[in-house]
Amino acid sequence: MTKKQTAIILFIMAAILSMTYFLNKADNKNTSAPANESQLKKENASADTSPKNDFPPKVTLVEAIESYQQEHPDTDISSIELEQSFNKWFYTIEGLDDEKEYELRVDAHSQKTSKKQVKKLDRDEKNGIKRNESKIDTSKLVALTEIGKVATENAAGEITELSLEKELSHTYWTVKVEEGLNETEVKIDAFSKDVLEIEQDD
């Protein structure tokens, strides 16, 4: 066999090996496609099962107040907020004594506390001045289930946020109810459940 014939044979073998390599690579792409499609379906399914609005949350208002009082005994509560963050409900409770103001966050699913803040009151707020003006009698508060029921009877949609505050002699909840792009705020007396005001923001 001449050198020329040997070179031709080697060239043909190299060409065959190259074709075999590219054919195998194409087959691997085709067989991996169903797996990728299956993975996408799983991801879409998991996205569809995201947590829904589960008002009222597992931890009750009474339990959240107890958590605050354990952290800050001998203080009075001045405001409570219940709002969602990443599809989870959290209470934010503020209170005060004669010298300082306190804030505590309570997980409404696990009752774990976090974001503990303390700050001094201004001079004109000390010695019980702000405390007497702002303190809320939590023993008379109506359950959140009742407040939520009143809110959704007066506004269509889901409850997304609640805030409790005292203004002069009135202690009331402001409840945000959302449906699509429509948001309605319903102000409800925290003791009697009377509707004080309904404000709609289209």
PDB file of C-alpha atoms in Angstrom:
ATOM      1  CA  MET A   1       0.000   0.000   0.000  1.00  0.00           C
ATOM      2  CA  THR A   2       1.373   3.340  -1.021  1.00  0.00           C
ATOM      3  CA  LYS A   3       1.635   6.381   1.237  1.00  0.00           C
ATOM      4  CA  LYS A   4      -1.068   8.082  -0.814  1.00  0.00           C
ATOM      5  CA  GLN A   5      -3.517   5.212  -0.267  1.00  0.00           C
ATOM      6  CA  THR A   6      -2.751   5.175   3.463  1.00  0.00           C
ATOM      7  CA  ALA A   7      -3.444   8.912   3.721  1.00  0.00           C
ATOM      8  CA  ILE A   8      -6.789   8.503   1.903  1.00  0.00           C
ATOM      9  CA  ILE A   9      -7.856   5.694   4.267  1.00  0.00           C
ATOM     10  CA  LEU A  10      -6.919   7.756   7.344  1.00  0.00           C
ATOM     11  CA  PHE A  11      -8.865  10.742   5.990  1.00  0.00           C
ATOM     12  CA  ILE A  12     -11.979   8.591   5.425  1.00  0.00           C
ATOM     13  CA  MET A  13     -11.749   7.131   8.974  1.00  0.00           C
ATOM     14  CA  ALA A  14     -11.430  10.612  10.484  1.00  0.00           C
ATOM     15  CA  ALA A  15     -14.485  11.772   8.549  1.00  0.00           C
ATOM     16  CA  ILE A  16     -16.509   8.775   9.776  1.00  0.00           C
ATOM     17  CA  LEU A  17     -15.496   9.433  13.394  1.00  0.00           C
ATOM     18  CA  SER A  18     -16.466  13.111  13.087  1.00  0.00           C
ATOM     19  CA  MET A  19     -19.902  12.250  11.675  1.00  0.00           C
ATOM     20  CA  THR A  20     -20.485   9.712  14.469  1.00  0.00           C
ATOM     21  CA  TYR A  21     -19.596  12.330  17.118  1.00  0.00           C
ATOM     22  CA  PHE A  22     -21.997  14.967  15.746  1.00  0.00           C
ATOM     23  CA  LEU A  23     -24.834  12.431  15.345  1.00  0.00           C
ATOM     24  CA  ASN A  24     -24.463  11.321  18.977  1.00  0.00           C
ATOM     25  CA  LYS A  25     -24.475  14.953  20.154  1.00  0.00           C
ATOM     26  CA  ALA A  26     -27.699  15.648  18.244  1.00  0.00           C
ATOM     27  CA  ASP A  27     -29.340  12.551  19.775  1.00  0.00           C
ATOM     28  CA  ASN A  28     -28.402  13.727  23.279  1.00  0.00           C
ATOM     29  CA  LYS A  29     -30.063  17.099  22.661  1.00  0.00           C
ATOM     30  CA  ASN A  30     -33.269  15.428  21.517  1.00  0.00           C
ATOM     31  CA  THR A  31     -33.426  13.072  24.497  1.00  0.00           C
ATOM     32  CA  SER A  32     -32.777  15.882  27.014  1.00  0.00           C
ATOM     33  CA  ALA A  33     -35.603  18.058  25.691  1.00  0.00           C
ATOM     34  CA  PRO A  34     -38.441  16.111  27.379  1.00  0.00           C
ATOM     35  CA  ALA A  35     -36.598  16.315  30.703  1.00  0.00           C
ATOM     36  CA  ASN A  36     -36.328  20.102  30.392  1.00  0.00           C
ATOM     37  CA  GLU A  37     -40.001  20.320  29.462  1.00  0.00           C
ATOM     38  CA  SER A  38     -40.906  18.185  32.460  1.00  0.00           C
ATOM     39  CA  GLN A  39     -38.826  20.428  34.716  1.00  0.00           C
ATOM     40  CA  LEU A  40     -40.606  23.525  33.409  1.00  0.00           C
ATOM     41  CA  LYS A  41     -43.961  21.935  34.147  1.00  0.00           C
ATOM     42  CA  LYS A  42     -42.862  21.220  37.715  1.00  0.00           C
ATOM     43  CA  GLU A  43     -41.677  24.808  38.177  1.00  0.00           C
ATOM     44  CA  ASN A  44     -44.955  26.164  36.835  1.00  0.00           C
ATOM     45  CA  ALA A  45     -46.902  23.853  39.107  1.00  0.00           C
ATOM     46  CA  SER A  46     -44.951  25.007  42.148  1.00  0.00           C
ATOM     47  CA  ALA A  47     -45.546  28.635  41.160  1.00  0.00           C
ATOM     48  CA  ASP A  48     -49.288  27.985  41.013  1.00  0.00           C
ATOM     49  CA  THR A  49     -49.296  26.673  44.572  1.00  0.00           C
ATOM     50  CA  SER A  50     -48.045  29.913  46.159  1.00  0.00           C
ATOM     51  CA  PRO A  51     -49.612  30.760  49.544  1.00  0.00           C
ATOM     52  CA  LYS A  52     -52.968  32.491  49.428  1.00  0.00           C
ATOM     53  CA  ASN A  53     -54.391  35.178  51.690  1.00  0.00           C
ATOM     54  CA  ASP A  54     -55.181  33.209  54.849  1.00  0.00           C
ATOM     55  CA  PHE A  55     -56.813  35.858  57.038  1.00  0.00           C
ATOM     56  CA  PRO A  56     -57.209  35.577  59.970  1.00  0.00           C
ATOM     57  CA  PRO A  57     -53.704  34.241  60.656  1.00  0.00           C
ATOM     58  CA  LYS A  58     -52.879  31.322  62.938  1.00  0.00           C
ATOM     59  CA  VAL A  59     -51.651  33.489  65.838  1.00  0.00           C
ATOM     60  CA  THR A  60     -54.585  35.389  67.312  1.00  0.00           C
ATOM     61  CA  LEU A  61     -54.577  39.020  68.357  1.00  0.00           C
ATOM     62  CA  VAL A  62     -54.683  37.972  72.023  1.00  0.00           C
ATOM     63  CA  GLU A  63     -51.621  35.739  71.565  1.00  0.00           C
ATOM     64  CA  ALA A  64     -49.702  38.497  69.781  1.00  0.00           C
ATOM     65  CA  ILE A  65     -50.504  40.930  72.606  1.00  0.00           C
ATOM     66  CA  GLU A  66     -49.319  38.349  75.147  1.00  0.00           C
ATOM     67  CA  SER A  67     -46.007  38.044  73.266  1.00  0.00           C
ATOM     68  CA  TYR A  68     -45.546  41.806  73.452  1.00  0.00           C
ATOM     69  CA  GLN A  69     -46.408  41.940  77.152  1.00  0.00           C
ATOM     70  CA  GLN A  70     -43.892  39.202  77.925  1.00  0.00           C
ATOM     71  CA  GLU A  71     -41.169  41.253  76.234  1.00  0.00           C
ATOM     72  CA  HIS A  72     -42.274  44.598  77.672  1.00  0.00           C
ATOM     73  CA  PRO A  73     -44.183  44.217  80.935  1.00  0.00           C
ATOM     74  CA  ASP A  74     -45.401  47.351  82.712  1.00  0.00           C
ATOM     75  CA  THR A  75     -46.023  49.171  79.421  1.00  0.00           C
ATOM     76  CA  ASP A  76     -49.200  50.141  77.568  1.00  0.00           C
ATOM     77  CA  ILE A  77     -49.912  49.292  73.929  1.00  0.00           C
ATOM     78  CA  SER A  78     -50.465  52.318  71.692  1.00  0.00           C
ATOM     79  CA  SER A  79     -50.917  50.749  68.231  1.00  0.00           C
ATOM     80  CA  ILE A  80     -51.096  47.412  66.421  1.00  0.00           C
ATOM     81  CA  GLU A  81     -50.616  46.653  62.732  1.00  0.00           C
ATOM     82  CA  LEU A  82     -51.205  43.391  60.923  1.00  0.00           C
ATOM     83  CA  GLU A  83     -49.799  43.212  57.417  1.00  0.00           C
ATOM     84  CA  GLN A  84     -48.339  40.750  54.932  1.00  0.00           C
ATOM     85  CA  SER A  85     -44.732  40.371  53.855  1.00  0.00           C
ATOM     86  CA  PHE A  86     -43.837  37.676  51.292  1.00  0.00           C
ATOM     87  CA  ASN A  87     -47.263  36.048  51.770  1.00  0.00           C
ATOM     88  CA  LYS A  88     -46.877  35.861  55.556  1.00  0.00           C
ATOM     89  CA  TRP A  89     -48.758  37.854  58.176  1.00  0.00           C
ATOM     90  CA  PHE A  90     -46.861  39.848  60.812  1.00  0.00           C
ATOM     91  CA  TYR A  91     -48.043  41.885  63.786  1.00  0.00           C
ATOM     92  CA  THR A  92     -46.183  45.096  64.599  1.00  0.00           C
ATOM     93  CA  ILE A  93     -47.036  46.230  68.118  1.00  0.00           C
ATOM     94  CA  GLU A  94     -46.000  49.547  69.626  1.00  0.00           C
ATOM     95  CA  GLY A  95     -46.191  50.466  73.291  1.00  0.00           C
ATOM     96  CA  LEU A  96     -44.739  52.866  75.804  1.00  0.00           C
ATOM     97  CA  ASP A  97     -44.055  53.642  79.422  1.00  0.00           C
ATOM     98  CA  ASP A  98     -43.340  57.019  81.004  1.00  0.00           C
ATOM     99  CA  GLU A  99     -39.885  57.363  79.440  1.00  0.00           C
ATOM    100  CA  LYS A 100     -39.569  55.152  76.346  1.00  0.00           C
ATOM    101  CA  GLU A 101     -41.406  53.813  73.313  1.00  0.00           C
ATOM    102  CA  TYR A 102     -41.158  50.153  72.250  1.00  0.00           C
ATOM    103  CA  GLU A 103     -41.803  48.246  69.040  1.00  0.00           C
ATOM    104  CA  LEU A 104     -42.019  44.490  68.542  1.00  0.00           C
ATOM    105  CA  ARG A 105     -42.718  42.360  65.475  1.00  0.00           C
ATOM    106  CA  VAL A 106     -44.565  39.065  65.954  1.00  0.00           C
ATOM    107  CA  ASP A 107     -44.743  36.354  63.288  1.00  0.00           C
ATOM    108  CA  ALA A 108     -48.463  35.598  62.934  1.00  0.00           C
ATOM    109  CA  HIS A 109     -47.757  31.959  62.024  1.00  0.00           C
ATOM    110  CA  SER A 110     -45.053  30.927  64.507  1.00  0.00           C
ATOM    111  CA  GLN A 111     -45.405  33.650  67.195  1.00  0.00           C
ATOM    112  CA  LYS A 112     -41.658  34.297  67.020  1.00  0.00           C
ATOM    113  CA  THR A 113     -40.646  37.854  67.860  1.00  0.00           C
ATOM    114  CA  SER A 114     -38.150  40.060  66.021  1.00  0.00           C
ATOM    115  CA  LYS A 115     -37.202  43.672  65.187  1.00  0.00           C
ATOM    116  CA  LYS A 116     -37.186  44.814  68.784  1.00  0.00           C
ATOM    117  CA  GLN A 117     -36.778  48.582  68.915  1.00  0.00           C
ATOM    118  CA  VAL A 118     -36.621  51.007  71.822  1.00  0.00           C
ATOM    119  CA  LYS A 119     -36.375  54.792  71.681  1.00  0.00           C
ATOM    120  CA  LYS A 120     -36.642  57.595  74.198  1.00  0.00           C
ATOM    121  CA  LEU A 121     -39.697  59.818  74.250  1.00  0.00           C
ATOM    122  CA  ASP A 122     -39.381  63.548  73.659  1.00  0.00           C
ATOM    123  CA  ARG A 123     -39.307  65.766  76.722  1.00  0.00           C
ATOM    124  CA  ASP A 124     -42.904  66.917  76.227  1.00  0.00           C
ATOM    125  CA  GLU A 125     -44.069  63.281  75.928  1.00  0.00           C
ATOM    126  CA  LYS A 126     -42.447  61.920  79.091  1.00  0.00           C
ATOM    127  CA  ASN A 127     -43.834  61.476  82.599  1.00  0.00           C
ATOM    128  CA  GLY A 128     -46.944  59.700  81.332  1.00  0.00           C
ATOM    129  CA  ILE A 129     -48.165  62.463  79.014  1.00  0.00           C
ATOM    130  CA  LYS A 130     -48.064  60.481  75.761  1.00  0.00           C
ATOM    131  CA  ARG A 131     -48.761  57.228  77.587  1.00  0.00           C
ATOM    132  CA  ASN A 132     -52.095  58.464  78.914  1.00  0.00           C
ATOM    133  CA  GLU A 133     -53.058  59.929  75.540  1.00  0.00           C
ATOM    134  CA  SER A 134     -52.187  56.874  73.448  1.00  0.00           C
ATOM    135  CA  LYS A 135     -52.740  53.767  75.584  1.00  0.00           C
ATOM    136  CA  ILE A 136     -55.335  51.291  74.313  1.00  0.00           C
ATOM    137  CA  ASP A 137     -57.516  49.147  76.550  1.00  0.00           C
ATOM    138  CA  THR A 138     -56.744  45.819  74.863  1.00  0.00           C
ATOM    139  CA  SER A 139     -59.093  43.900  77.185  1.00  0.00           C
ATOM    140  CA  LYS A 140     -62.106  45.314  75.316  1.00  0.00           C
ATOM    141  CA  LEU A 141     -60.924  44.598  71.765  1.00  0.00           C
ATOM    142  CA  VAL A 142     -63.231  42.595  69.512  1.00  0.00           C
ATOM    143  CA  ALA A 143     -61.679  39.505  67.875  1.00  0.00           C
ATOM    144  CA  LEU A 144     -60.074  40.016  64.461  1.00  0.00           C
ATOM    145  CA  THR A 145     -62.450  37.488  62.899  1.00  0.00           C
ATOM    146  CA  GLU A 146     -65.350  39.788  63.793  1.00  0.00           C
ATOM    147  CA  ILE A 147     -63.547  42.892  62.521  1.00  0.00           C
ATOM    148  CA  GLY A 148     -62.689  41.106  59.280  1.00  0.00           C
ATOM    149  CA  LYS A 149     -66.286  39.991  58.819  1.00  0.00           C
ATOM    150  CA  VAL A 150     -67.578  43.553  59.192  1.00  0.00           C
ATOM    151  CA  ALA A 151     -64.957  44.843  56.740  1.00  0.00           C
ATOM    152  CA  THR A 152     -65.753  42.317  53.989  1.00  0.00           C
ATOM    153  CA  GLU A 153     -69.495  42.877  54.452  1.00  0.00           C
ATOM    154  CA  ASN A 154     -68.901  46.516  53.529  1.00  0.00           C
ATOM    155  CA  ALA A 155     -66.196  46.122  50.870  1.00  0.00           C
ATOM    156  CA  ALA A 156     -65.626  43.434  48.229  1.00  0.00           C
ATOM    157  CA  GLY A 157     -62.258  41.702  48.092  1.00  0.00           C
ATOM    158  CA  GLU A 158     -59.554  40.323  50.385  1.00  0.00           C
ATOM    159  CA  ILE A 159     -58.171  41.882  53.547  1.00  0.00           C
ATOM    160  CA  THR A 160     -54.538  42.905  53.049  1.00  0.00           C
ATOM    161  CA  GLU A 161     -53.765  45.088  56.062  1.00  0.00           C
ATOM    162  CA  LEU A 162     -55.206  46.164  59.415  1.00  0.00           C
ATOM    163  CA  SER A 163     -54.064  48.901  61.780  1.00  0.00           C
ATOM    164  CA  LEU A 164     -55.350  49.744  65.251  1.00  0.00           C
ATOM    165  CA  GLU A 165     -54.963  53.202  66.716  1.00  0.00           C
ATOM    166  CA  LYS A 166     -56.496  55.592  69.195  1.00  0.00           C
ATOM    167  CA  GLU A 167     -57.558  59.092  68.236  1.00  0.00           C
ATOM    168  CA  LEU A 168     -58.981  61.218  71.038  1.00  0.00           C
ATOM    169  CA  SER A 169     -61.596  58.969  72.651  1.00  0.00           C
ATOM    170  CA  HIS A 170     -62.010  56.621  69.662  1.00  0.00           C
ATOM    171  CA  THR A 171     -60.121  53.354  69.263  1.00  0.00           C
ATOM    172  CA  TYR A 172     -60.625  51.919  65.798  1.00  0.00           C
ATOM    173  CA  TRP A 173     -59.301  49.566  63.147  1.00  0.00           C
ATOM    174  CA  THR A 174     -58.502  50.727  59.628  1.00  0.00           C
ATOM    175  CA  VAL A 175     -58.939  47.683  57.393  1.00  0.00           C
ATOM    176  CA  LYS A 176     -57.658  47.652  53.804  1.00  0.00           C
ATOM    177  CA  VAL A 177     -59.662  45.469  51.432  1.00  0.00           C
ATOM    178  CA  GLU A 178     -58.409  44.919  47.877  1.00  0.00           C
ATOM    179  CA  GLU A 179     -60.085  43.516  44.781  1.00  0.00           C
ATOM    180  CA  GLY A 180     -58.026  43.798  41.617  1.00  0.00           C
ATOM    181  CA  LEU A 181     -56.900  47.412  41.342  1.00  0.00           C
ATOM    182  CA  ASN A 182     -59.604  48.650  43.714  1.00  0.00           C
ATOM    183  CA  GLU A 183     -58.725  49.367  47.339  1.00  0.00           C
ATOM    184  CA  THR A 184     -61.207  50.210  50.078  1.00  0.00           C
ATOM    185  CA  GLU A 185     -60.453  51.340  53.629  1.00  0.00           C
ATOM    186  CA  VAL A 186     -63.058  50.540  56.248  1.00  0.00           C
ATOM    187  CA  LYS A 187     -62.746  52.173  59.670  1.00  0.00           C
ATOM    188  CA  ILE A 188     -64.376  50.084  62.394  1.00  0.00           C
ATOM    189  CA  ASP A 189     -64.802  50.826  66.094  1.00  0.00           C
ATOM    190  CA  ALA A 190     -62.531  48.352  67.878  1.00  0.00           C
ATOM    191  CA  PHE A 191     -64.978  47.821  70.760  1.00  0.00           C
ATOM    192  CA  SER A 192     -68.470  48.024  69.240  1.00  0.00           C
ATOM    193  CA  LYS A 193     -67.760  46.934  65.605  1.00  0.00           C
ATOM    194  CA  ASP A 194     -69.629  50.003  64.324  1.00  0.00           C
ATOM    195  CA  VAL A 195     -68.530  51.166  60.873  1.00  0.00           C
ATOM    196  CA  LEU A 196     -67.170  54.701  61.220  1.00  0.00           C
ATOM    197  CA  GLU A 197     -66.079  55.428  57.654  1.00  0.00           C
ATOM    198  CA  ILE A 198     -65.668  53.789  54.247  1.00  0.00           C
ATOM    199  CA  GLU A 199     -63.216  55.261  51.764  1.00  0.00           C
ATOM    200  CA  GLN A 200     -62.656  53.812  48.300  1.00  0.00           C
ATOM    201  CA  ASP A 201     -59.568  54.424  46.186  1.00  0.00           C
ATOM    202  CA  ASP A 202     -60.130  53.330  42.562  1.00  0.00           C
TER     203      ASP A 202
END
